[in-house]
CSV table of C-alpha atoms in Angstrom, one decimal:
chain,number,residue,atom,x,y,z
A,4,MET,CA,111.5,94.7,95.6
A,5,ALA,CA,109.5,95.0,98.8
A,6,GLY,CA,107.7,98.3,99.2
A,7,SER,CA,109.1,100.0,96.2
A,8,THR,CA,106.9,99.5,93.2
A,9,GLY,CA,103.9,100.9,95.1
A,10,ASN,CA,105.9,104.0,95.9
A,11,ALA,CA,107.1,104.7,92.3
A,12,VAL,CA,107.6,108.4,91.6
A,13,SER,CA,105.1,110.0,89.3
A,14,ARG,CA,105.6,113.0,87.1
A,15,PRO,CA,103.7,114.6,84.3
A,16,ALA,CA,104.4,112.6,81.1
A,17,ALA,CA,105.5,115.6,79.2
A,18,GLY,CA,108.0,117.0,81.8
A,19,PRO,CA,111.6,116.0,82.4
A,20,VAL,CA,113.1,116.0,85.9
A,21,PRO,CA,114.0,119.6,86.7
A,22,ILE,CA,117.6,120.2,87.7
A,23,LEU,CA,117.5,121.2,91.4
A,24,GLN,CA,120.7,123.2,91.8
A,25,PRO,CA,121.4,124.5,95.4
A,26,GLY,CA,118.6,126.9,96.5
A,27,VAL,CA,116.6,126.3,93.3
A,28,GLY,CA,113.0,124.9,93.4
A,29,PRO,CA,110.7,124.0,96.3
A,30,ILE,CA,112.2,123.8,99.8
A,31,PRO,CA,109.3,122.7,102.0
A,32,GLY,CA,111.1,122.1,105.3
A,33,ASP,CA,111.2,124.4,108.3
A,34,HIS,CA,115.0,124.6,107.7
A,35,TYR,CA,117.3,124.0,104.8
A,36,VAL,CA,120.8,122.6,104.7
A,37,ARG,CA,122.8,122.7,101.5
A,38,ALA,CA,125.6,120.3,100.7
A,39,THR,CA,128.7,122.4,101.0
A,40,PRO,CA,132.3,121.8,102.2
A,41,GLU,CA,131.2,123.1,105.6
A,42,THR,CA,128.1,120.9,106.0
A,43,VAL,CA,129.3,117.5,104.6
A,44,LEU,CA,131.7,114.7,105.5
A,45,TRP,CA,133.0,112.5,102.7
A,46,GLY,CA,133.6,108.9,103.7
A,47,ARG,CA,133.1,109.3,107.4
A,48,LEU,CA,130.2,109.7,109.8
A,49,PRO,CA,129.8,112.3,112.6
A,50,CYS,CA,130.8,111.5,116.1
A,51,ALA,CA,130.1,113.3,119.5
A,52,SER,CA,132.8,115.9,119.0
A,53,ASP,CA,131.5,117.1,115.7
A,54,ALA,CA,129.8,120.5,115.7
A,55,ALA,CA,126.3,120.7,114.5
A,56,VAL,CA,125.5,122.6,111.3
A,57,LEU,CA,122.0,123.3,112.5
A,58,GLU,CA,120.0,123.1,115.7
A,59,ILE,CA,116.3,122.4,115.7
A,60,ALA,CA,113.4,121.6,118.0
A,61,SER,CA,111.8,118.2,118.2
A,62,GLY,CA,109.0,118.1,115.7
A,63,GLU,CA,110.7,120.4,113.1
A,64,SER,CA,111.5,119.4,109.6
A,65,VAL,CA,114.7,119.9,107.5
A,66,THR,CA,115.1,119.9,103.8
A,67,PHE,CA,118.6,118.6,102.8
A,68,ASP,CA,120.3,118.7,99.4
A,69,THR,CA,122.0,115.4,99.2
A,70,VAL,CA,124.8,114.6,96.7
A,71,SER,CA,125.5,111.1,95.3
A,72,HIS,CA,129.1,109.9,95.4
A,73,GLU,CA,128.8,108.3,92.0
A,74,GLY,CA,130.3,110.5,89.4
A,75,ILE,CA,132.7,112.3,91.8
A,76,LEU,CA,134.9,109.4,93.0
A,77,ASP,CA,138.6,109.0,92.2
A,78,ASP,CA,138.1,106.1,89.8
A,79,GLN,CA,135.7,108.3,87.9
A,80,GLY,CA,138.2,111.2,87.7
A,81,LYS,CA,136.8,113.3,90.6
A,82,ASP,CA,135.4,115.6,87.8
A,83,PRO,CA,131.7,115.2,87.6
A,84,ARG,CA,131.4,117.6,84.6
A,85,GLY,CA,133.8,115.5,82.7
A,86,PHE,CA,132.4,112.1,83.8
A,87,PHE,CA,128.8,113.0,83.0
A,88,ALA,CA,129.7,114.7,79.8
A,89,GLY,CA,131.0,111.3,78.6
A,90,HIS,CA,127.4,110.1,79.0
A,91,GLY,CA,125.8,113.1,77.1
A,92,VAL,CA,124.9,115.2,80.1
A,93,PRO,CA,125.1,118.9,79.5
A,94,ALA,CA,127.3,120.9,81.8
A,95,ASP,CA,124.4,122.9,83.2
A,96,GLU,CA,122.7,119.6,84.3
A,97,VAL,CA,125.6,118.7,86.6
A,98,LEU,CA,125.1,119.8,90.2
A,99,ASP,CA,127.2,122.7,91.4
A,100,ASP,CA,127.5,121.2,94.9
A,101,ALA,CA,128.8,117.9,93.5
A,102,ILE,CA,131.4,119.8,91.6
A,103,GLU,CA,132.5,121.8,94.6
A,104,ILE,CA,132.6,118.8,96.9
A,105,ALA,CA,134.7,116.8,94.4
A,106,ALA,CA,137.1,119.7,94.1
A,107,SER,CA,137.5,120.8,97.7
A,108,VAL,CA,136.4,118.2,100.3
A,109,ALA,CA,139.2,116.0,101.7
A,110,ARG,CA,138.8,112.2,101.4
A,111,ASP,CA,141.4,109.4,101.7
A,112,PRO,CA,140.3,106.8,99.0
A,113,PHE,CA,142.2,104.1,100.8
A,114,ALA,CA,140.9,104.7,104.3
A,115,ASP,CA,137.5,106.4,103.9
A,116,GLY,CA,134.2,105.3,102.5
A,117,PRO,CA,132.6,106.7,99.4
A,118,HIS,CA,129.5,108.4,100.8
A,119,VAL,CA,128.8,112.1,101.1
A,120,VAL,CA,126.8,112.7,104.3
A,121,VAL,CA,125.1,116.0,105.2
A,122,GLY,CA,125.0,117.2,108.8
A,123,PRO,CA,125.0,116.7,111.7
A,124,VAL,CA,121.8,118.3,113.0
A,125,HIS,CA,121.3,118.8,116.8
A,126,VAL,CA,117.8,118.0,117.9
A,127,ARG,CA,117.1,119.8,121.2
A,128,GLY,CA,116.1,117.5,124.1
A,129,ALA,CA,117.5,114.3,122.6
A,130,ARG,CA,119.7,112.3,125.0
A,131,PRO,CA,121.1,108.8,125.2
A,132,GLY,CA,118.3,106.2,125.8
A,133,ASP,CA,115.8,108.1,123.7
A,134,LEU,CA,114.8,107.2,120.2
A,135,LEU,CA,115.1,109.7,117.3
A,136,ARG,CA,112.1,109.3,115.0
A,137,ILE,CA,113.0,110.4,111.4
A,138,THR,CA,109.9,110.7,109.2
A,139,VAL,CA,110.6,110.8,105.4
A,140,GLU,CA,108.2,113.5,104.1
A,141,ALA,CA,109.6,114.1,100.6
A,142,LEU,CA,112.3,112.7,98.3
A,143,VAL,CA,112.7,114.6,95.1
A,144,PRO,CA,115.2,113.7,92.3
A,145,ARG,CA,117.6,116.6,91.7
A,146,VAL,CA,118.8,115.3,88.3
A,147,PRO,CA,117.4,113.0,85.5
A,148,TYR,CA,120.2,110.4,85.7
A,149,GLY,CA,122.2,108.1,88.0
A,150,VAL,CA,124.9,105.5,88.1
A,151,ILE,CA,125.2,101.8,89.2
A,152,SER,CA,128.7,100.6,90.0
A,153,ASN,CA,130.5,97.3,90.4
A,154,ARG,CA,134.1,97.6,91.7
A,155,HIS,CA,136.9,95.0,92.2
A,156,GLY,CA,136.9,93.4,95.6
A,157,LYS,CA,133.3,94.5,96.3
A,158,GLY,CA,129.8,93.2,95.5
A,159,ALA,CA,128.2,89.7,96.0
A,160,LEU,CA,130.5,88.1,93.3
A,161,VAL,CA,133.9,89.2,94.4
A,162,GLY,CA,136.6,87.7,92.1
A,163,GLU,CA,134.0,87.0,89.4
A,164,LEU,CA,132.7,90.5,88.5
A,165,PRO,CA,133.8,92.8,87.1
A,166,ARG,CA,135.4,90.7,84.4
A,167,SER,CA,137.5,93.5,83.0
A,168,GLU,CA,140.5,94.9,84.8
A,169,ARG,CA,138.7,98.2,85.4
A,170,ASN,CA,135.8,99.0,87.7
A,171,VAL,CA,132.5,99.3,86.0
A,172,SER,CA,130.1,102.3,86.4
A,173,VAL,CA,126.9,102.0,84.4
A,174,PHE,CA,125.0,105.2,83.5
A,175,SER,CA,121.2,105.2,83.7
A,176,ALA,CA,119.1,107.9,82.3
A,177,VAL,CA,115.7,108.6,83.8
A,178,ALA,CA,112.7,108.4,81.5
A,179,VAL,CA,108.9,108.9,82.0
A,180,ARG,CA,106.8,105.8,81.2
A,181,ASP,CA,103.0,106.2,81.7
A,182,GLY,CA,103.6,109.2,83.9
A,183,VAL,CA,106.0,107.4,86.2
A,184,LEU,CA,109.8,108.0,86.4
A,185,HIS,CA,111.9,104.9,85.4
A,186,GLY,CA,115.6,104.2,85.4
A,187,THR,CA,116.7,102.8,82.0
A,188,LEU,CA,119.4,100.4,80.8
A,189,PRO,CA,120.3,98.8,77.4
A,190,VAL,CA,120.6,95.1,76.9
A,191,ALA,CA,124.1,95.6,75.4
A,192,ALA,CA,126.7,98.3,75.8
A,193,GLY,CA,126.1,101.2,73.4
A,194,ALA,CA,122.5,100.1,72.5
A,195,GLU,CA,119.3,102.0,73.1
A,196,PRO,CA,118.0,101.9,76.8
A,197,VAL,CA,115.0,99.6,76.4
A,198,VAL,CA,115.0,98.1,79.9
A,199,ALA,CA,113.1,100.2,82.4
A,200,PHE,CA,112.4,99.9,86.1
A,201,PRO,CA,110.3,102.3,88.3
A,202,LEU,CA,112.1,104.7,90.6
A,203,ALA,CA,111.4,104.4,94.3
A,204,PRO,CA,113.8,106.9,95.9
A,205,PHE,CA,115.2,106.5,99.4
A,206,LEU,CA,118.2,107.5,101.5
A,207,GLY,CA,120.7,104.7,102.0
A,208,THR,CA,122.2,106.5,105.0
A,209,MET,CA,120.3,108.0,107.9
A,210,GLY,CA,122.0,108.0,111.3
A,211,VAL,CA,122.9,109.5,114.6
A,212,ALA,CA,126.4,110.3,115.9
A,213,VAL,CA,128.3,107.8,117.9
A,214,ALA,CA,129.9,108.5,121.3
A,215,GLY,CA,133.6,109.4,121.4
A,216,ASP,CA,135.9,111.3,119.1
A,217,ASP,CA,136.4,108.8,116.3
A,218,ARG,CA,134.3,109.2,113.1
A,219,PRO,CA,133.1,105.9,111.9
A,220,HIS,CA,133.7,104.7,108.3
A,221,SER,CA,130.7,105.5,106.2
A,222,VAL,CA,130.2,102.0,104.7
A,223,PRO,CA,129.3,99.5,107.6
A,224,PRO,CA,125.9,100.2,109.3
A,225,GLY,CA,125.4,99.8,113.0
A,226,THR,CA,123.2,100.6,116.0
A,227,HIS,CA,123.7,104.2,115.0
A,228,GLY,CA,122.0,103.5,111.7
A,229,GLY,CA,124.3,104.9,109.0
A,230,ASN,CA,124.4,103.0,105.7
A,231,ILE,CA,121.5,100.6,106.4
A,232,ASP,CA,120.3,100.6,102.7
A,233,ILE,CA,116.8,99.5,103.5
A,234,ASN,CA,114.7,100.2,100.4
A,235,LEU,CA,111.4,100.4,102.4
A,236,LEU,CA,112.4,103.9,103.6
A,237,VAL,CA,110.5,105.8,100.8
A,238,GLU,CA,108.3,108.8,101.3
A,239,GLY,CA,105.8,108.3,104.1
A,240,THR,CA,107.9,106.0,106.2
A,241,THR,CA,109.8,106.4,109.5
A,242,LEU,CA,113.1,105.3,110.9
A,243,PHE,CA,113.7,105.0,114.7
A,244,LEU,CA,117.3,105.2,115.9
A,245,PRO,CA,118.6,104.8,119.5
A,246,VAL,CA,120.2,108.2,120.4
A,247,GLN,CA,123.9,107.8,121.3
A,248,VAL,CA,124.9,111.4,122.2
A,249,GLU,CA,123.2,114.6,123.5
A,250,GLY,CA,121.3,116.2,120.7
A,251,ALA,CA,121.4,113.0,118.6
A,252,LEU,CA,123.5,114.8,115.9
A,253,ALA,CA,121.6,113.3,112.9
A,254,TYR,CA,122.8,113.1,109.4
A,255,VAL,CA,121.7,111.8,106.0
A,256,GLY,CA,123.3,110.8,102.6
A,257,ASP,CA,123.8,108.1,100.1
A,258,PRO,CA,120.7,109.0,98.0
A,259,HIS,CA,119.2,106.3,95.8
A,260,PHE,CA,116.7,106.4,93.0
A,261,ALA,CA,116.1,102.6,93.2
A,262,GLN,CA,117.6,99.5,94.8
A,263,GLY,CA,116.8,95.8,94.9
A,264,ASP,CA,117.1,93.9,98.1
A,265,GLY,CA,120.6,92.7,98.4
A,266,GLU,CA,122.2,95.5,96.3
A,267,VAL,CA,124.3,92.7,94.8
A,268,ALA,CA,126.5,94.6,92.3
A,269,LEU,CA,127.7,97.0,95.1
A,270,THR,CA,125.6,100.1,94.5
A,271,ALA,CA,122.0,100.9,93.9
A,272,LEU,CA,120.9,103.4,91.2
A,273,GLU,CA,122.8,106.2,92.9
A,274,ALA,CA,121.6,109.7,92.3
A,275,SER,CA,121.2,113.0,94.2
A,276,LEU,CA,117.9,113.8,96.0
A,277,ARG,CA,116.4,116.7,97.8
A,278,ALA,CA,115.1,115.2,101.0
A,279,THR,CA,112.7,116.6,103.6
A,280,LEU,CA,112.7,114.9,106.9
A,281,ARG,CA,110.9,115.5,110.2
A,282,PHE,CA,112.8,114.8,113.5
A,283,ASP,CA,111.0,113.9,116.7
A,284,VAL,CA,112.6,112.9,120.0
A,285,ILE,CA,110.8,109.9,121.6
A,286,PRO,CA,111.8,110.0,125.3
A,287,ALA,CA,113.2,106.7,126.7
A,288,ASP,CA,110.1,105.8,128.8
A,289,ALA,CA,107.7,106.4,125.9
A,290,ALA,CA,109.9,104.4,123.5
A,291,ARG,CA,110.0,101.4,125.8
A,292,ALA,CA,106.2,101.6,126.3
A,293,ALA,CA,105.7,101.5,122.6
A,294,PHE,CA,108.3,99.1,121.4
A,295,GLY,CA,110.2,97.6,124.3
A,296,GLU,CA,114.0,97.9,124.2
A,297,VAL,CA,115.1,99.1,120.8
A,298,THR,CA,118.9,98.6,120.3
A,299,GLY,CA,119.2,99.2,116.6
A,300,PRO,CA,117.5,100.7,113.6
A,301,LEU,CA,113.7,100.2,113.5
A,302,VAL,CA,111.7,101.1,110.4
A,303,ARG,CA,107.9,101.8,110.3
A,304,THR,CA,105.9,101.8,107.0
A,305,PRO,CA,102.2,102.3,106.7
A,306,GLU,CA,101.9,98.5,106.8
A,307,TYR,CA,104.9,97.1,108.6
A,308,LEU,CA,107.1,97.4,111.7
A,309,VAL,CA,110.6,96.4,110.5
A,310,PRO,CA,113.2,95.4,113.0
A,311,THR,CA,116.8,94.8,111.7
A,312,GLY,CA,119.7,92.6,112.2
A,313,LEU,CA,123.3,93.6,111.4
A,314,ASP,CA,126.5,91.5,111.4
A,315,PRO,CA,129.4,90.8,109.1
A,316,ASP,CA,128.2,87.2,108.8
A,317,LEU,CA,124.8,87.1,107.0
A,318,ASP,CA,123.7,84.1,109.0
A,319,ALA,CA,124.4,86.0,112.2
A,320,ALA,CA,122.6,89.0,110.9
A,321,MET,CA,119.5,86.8,110.2
A,322,ARG,CA,119.6,85.5,113.8
A,323,ALA,CA,120.0,89.0,115.2
A,324,CYS,CA,117.0,90.1,113.2
A,325,VAL,CA,114.9,87.2,114.5
A,326,ARG,CA,115.9,88.1,118.1
A,327,ALA,CA,115.0,91.8,117.5
A,328,SER,CA,111.7,90.8,116.0
A,329,LEU,CA,110.9,88.6,119.1
A,330,ALA,CA,111.9,91.5,121.4
A,331,LEU,CA,109.7,93.9,119.5
A,332,ILE,CA,106.6,91.7,119.5
A,333,ASP,CA,107.1,91.1,123.3
A,334,GLY,CA,107.7,94.8,124.0
A,335,ARG,CA,104.8,96.1,121.9
A,336,TRP,CA,102.1,93.4,122.2
A,337,GLY,CA,103.3,91.2,125.1
A,338,MET,CA,103.2,88.0,123.1
A,339,ASP,CA,104.8,84.9,124.7
A,340,GLU,CA,108.1,84.1,123.1
A,341,HIS,CA,107.2,80.6,121.7
A,342,LEU,CA,104.0,82.0,120.2
A,343,ALA,CA,105.9,85.0,118.7
A,344,TYR,CA,108.5,82.6,117.2
A,345,ALA,CA,105.7,80.6,115.6
A,346,TYR,CA,104.0,83.8,114.3
A,347,LEU,CA,107.3,84.9,112.7
A,348,SER,CA,107.7,81.6,111.0
A,349,ALA,CA,104.2,81.6,109.6
A,350,ALA,CA,103.6,85.2,108.7
A,351,THR,CA,106.7,87.3,108.5
A,352,ASP,CA,109.1,87.8,105.6
A,353,PHE,CA,112.8,88.3,106.4
A,354,ASP,CA,114.5,90.2,103.6
A,355,ILE,CA,118.2,90.8,102.9
A,356,SER,CA,118.8,94.5,103.0
A,357,GLN,CA,122.3,94.3,101.5
A,358,VAL,CA,125.3,92.0,101.5
A,359,VAL,CA,127.9,94.5,100.2
A,360,ASP,CA,128.6,96.9,103.1
A,361,ILE,CA,131.1,94.9,105.2
A,362,VAL,CA,128.2,94.5,107.7
A,363,SER,CA,125.3,92.6,106.1
A,364,GLY,CA,121.7,93.6,106.9
A,365,VAL,CA,118.5,91.6,107.3
A,366,HIS,CA,115.1,93.2,108.0
A,367,ALA,CA,111.8,91.7,108.9
A,368,ARG,CA,108.4,92.9,107.8
A,369,ILE,CA,105.9,92.5,110.6
A,370,ARG,CA,102.3,93.4,109.6
A,371,GLU,CA,100.8,95.6,112.2
A,372,SER,CA,97.3,94.8,111.1
A,373,ASP,CA,97.9,91.2,112.3
A,374,PHE,CA,97.9,92.6,115.8
A,375,ALA,CA,94.9,94.9,115.4
A,376,GLY,CA,93.1,93.1,118.2
A,377,VAL,CA,96.0,93.6,120.7
A,378,PRO,CA,96.2,96.9,122.6
A,379,ALA,CA,99.4,98.9,121.9
A,380,VAL,CA,100.8,102.3,122.9
A,381,GLU,CA,101.9,104.8,120.3
A,382,PRO,CA,105.2,106.6,120.9
A,383,GLU,CA,104.6,110.2,122.2
A,384,PRO,CA,107.2,112.7,121.0
A,385,LEU,CA,108.9,115.4,122.9
A,386,ARG,CA,107.6,118.9,122.4
A,387,GLU,CA,109.1,122.1,123.6
A,388,GLY,CA,107.0,124.0,126.1
A,389,THR,CA,105.5,120.8,127.6
A,390,PRO,CA,106.4,119.5,131.1
A,391,THR,CA,108.4,116.7,129.5
A,392,ALA,CA,110.3,119.1,127.3
A,393,ALA,CA,111.0,121.3,130.2
A,394,ARG,CA,112.6,118.3,132.0
A,395,GLU,CA,114.6,117.4,128.9
A,396,ALA,CA,115.9,121.0,128.5
A,397,ALA,CA,116.6,121.7,132.1
A,398,GLY,CA,119.7,123.9,132.4
A,399,THR,CA,120.1,124.1,128.6
A,400,PRO,CA,119.5,127.5,127.1
A,401,GLU,CA,117.4,127.6,123.9
A,402,VAL,CA,119.2,128.2,120.7
A,403,PRO,CA,117.0,129.6,117.9
A,404,GLY,CA,116.8,127.4,114.8
A,405,ARG,CA,118.2,128.8,111.6
A,406,GLU,CA,116.3,128.8,108.4
A,407,GLU,CA,119.3,127.8,106.3
A,408,ALA,CA,122.7,126.3,107.0
């Protein structure tokens, strides 16, 4: 799995994962947003007409409590205490916010997606044409367990798996191996969990609101981001998204402990995270100078720039990713198209992000060090109090940020 093993989560060998109930434990962000019926959507994504749950300045960070949908869905009884008790989880290790959301947040299981998303957050100064830079500063497991599911009509092998009439949800306990957190599985149902794989947490969903009054379904990703399921987005990485509406109206959700490229069964190891993210507005001119025209999600890791391609047809998603890669190389480094095409063929890996979310995803890993000899501009963010910020905020009164929403 690209980018994951090297970001495995370490913990002291003697200590289990602490249960991070709402408000409990470290909250490092400038602001804090709990997952409550007032701050989440279940199965839909924010649009322009949704009210922000928090307003912040460009450059500020927010700690979000995110809640996994696995364990609270209808086919699991919408009773997380009962579902997880069946796997030996004590009642006090089930998250209070998961229980409250399952009991009180409306969702149509036939029309809506499964994901719980937190937000939206208004970032002052963001406007259409800008990029919103979301830096992943911390991703902390809230519980020592998660779930991997395969449901009928979904996954890479529709009509083959699951083989039983019922949907399959596989419980995975977290264990510490050599000081590193691992997910565990047995080799047969009911056996001891002897298979172990390192955790590399990331948020499957990070996005900005779309224009208009219609909330998008939470499953298919798009130019707004959403459920992009790119496992490179671990701590220390960045996601750039084209702003669609004033204030960006950013949101997060679909927390994962680990995911293989492709996510073939349908879900990753789904489990709740406390996520601290920093939000920066990159004005349109600065964005173009750094990357050219960015029309969809763009990831940056310490090693790679990662353009994306999205389409219901996997072949078309691949082609879209190649075009986005060519545009990025031209916009950032000014490389002739035929030379950039040759470079991509010789030096760049194209990975399948996922094939299970209606819209398939492909992402390319372009090593920035390969272009160390070519001048490039870094994207300069908007800051309040600067001449650029004054221009962005003209005529808009400042609204103080809240410490908690």
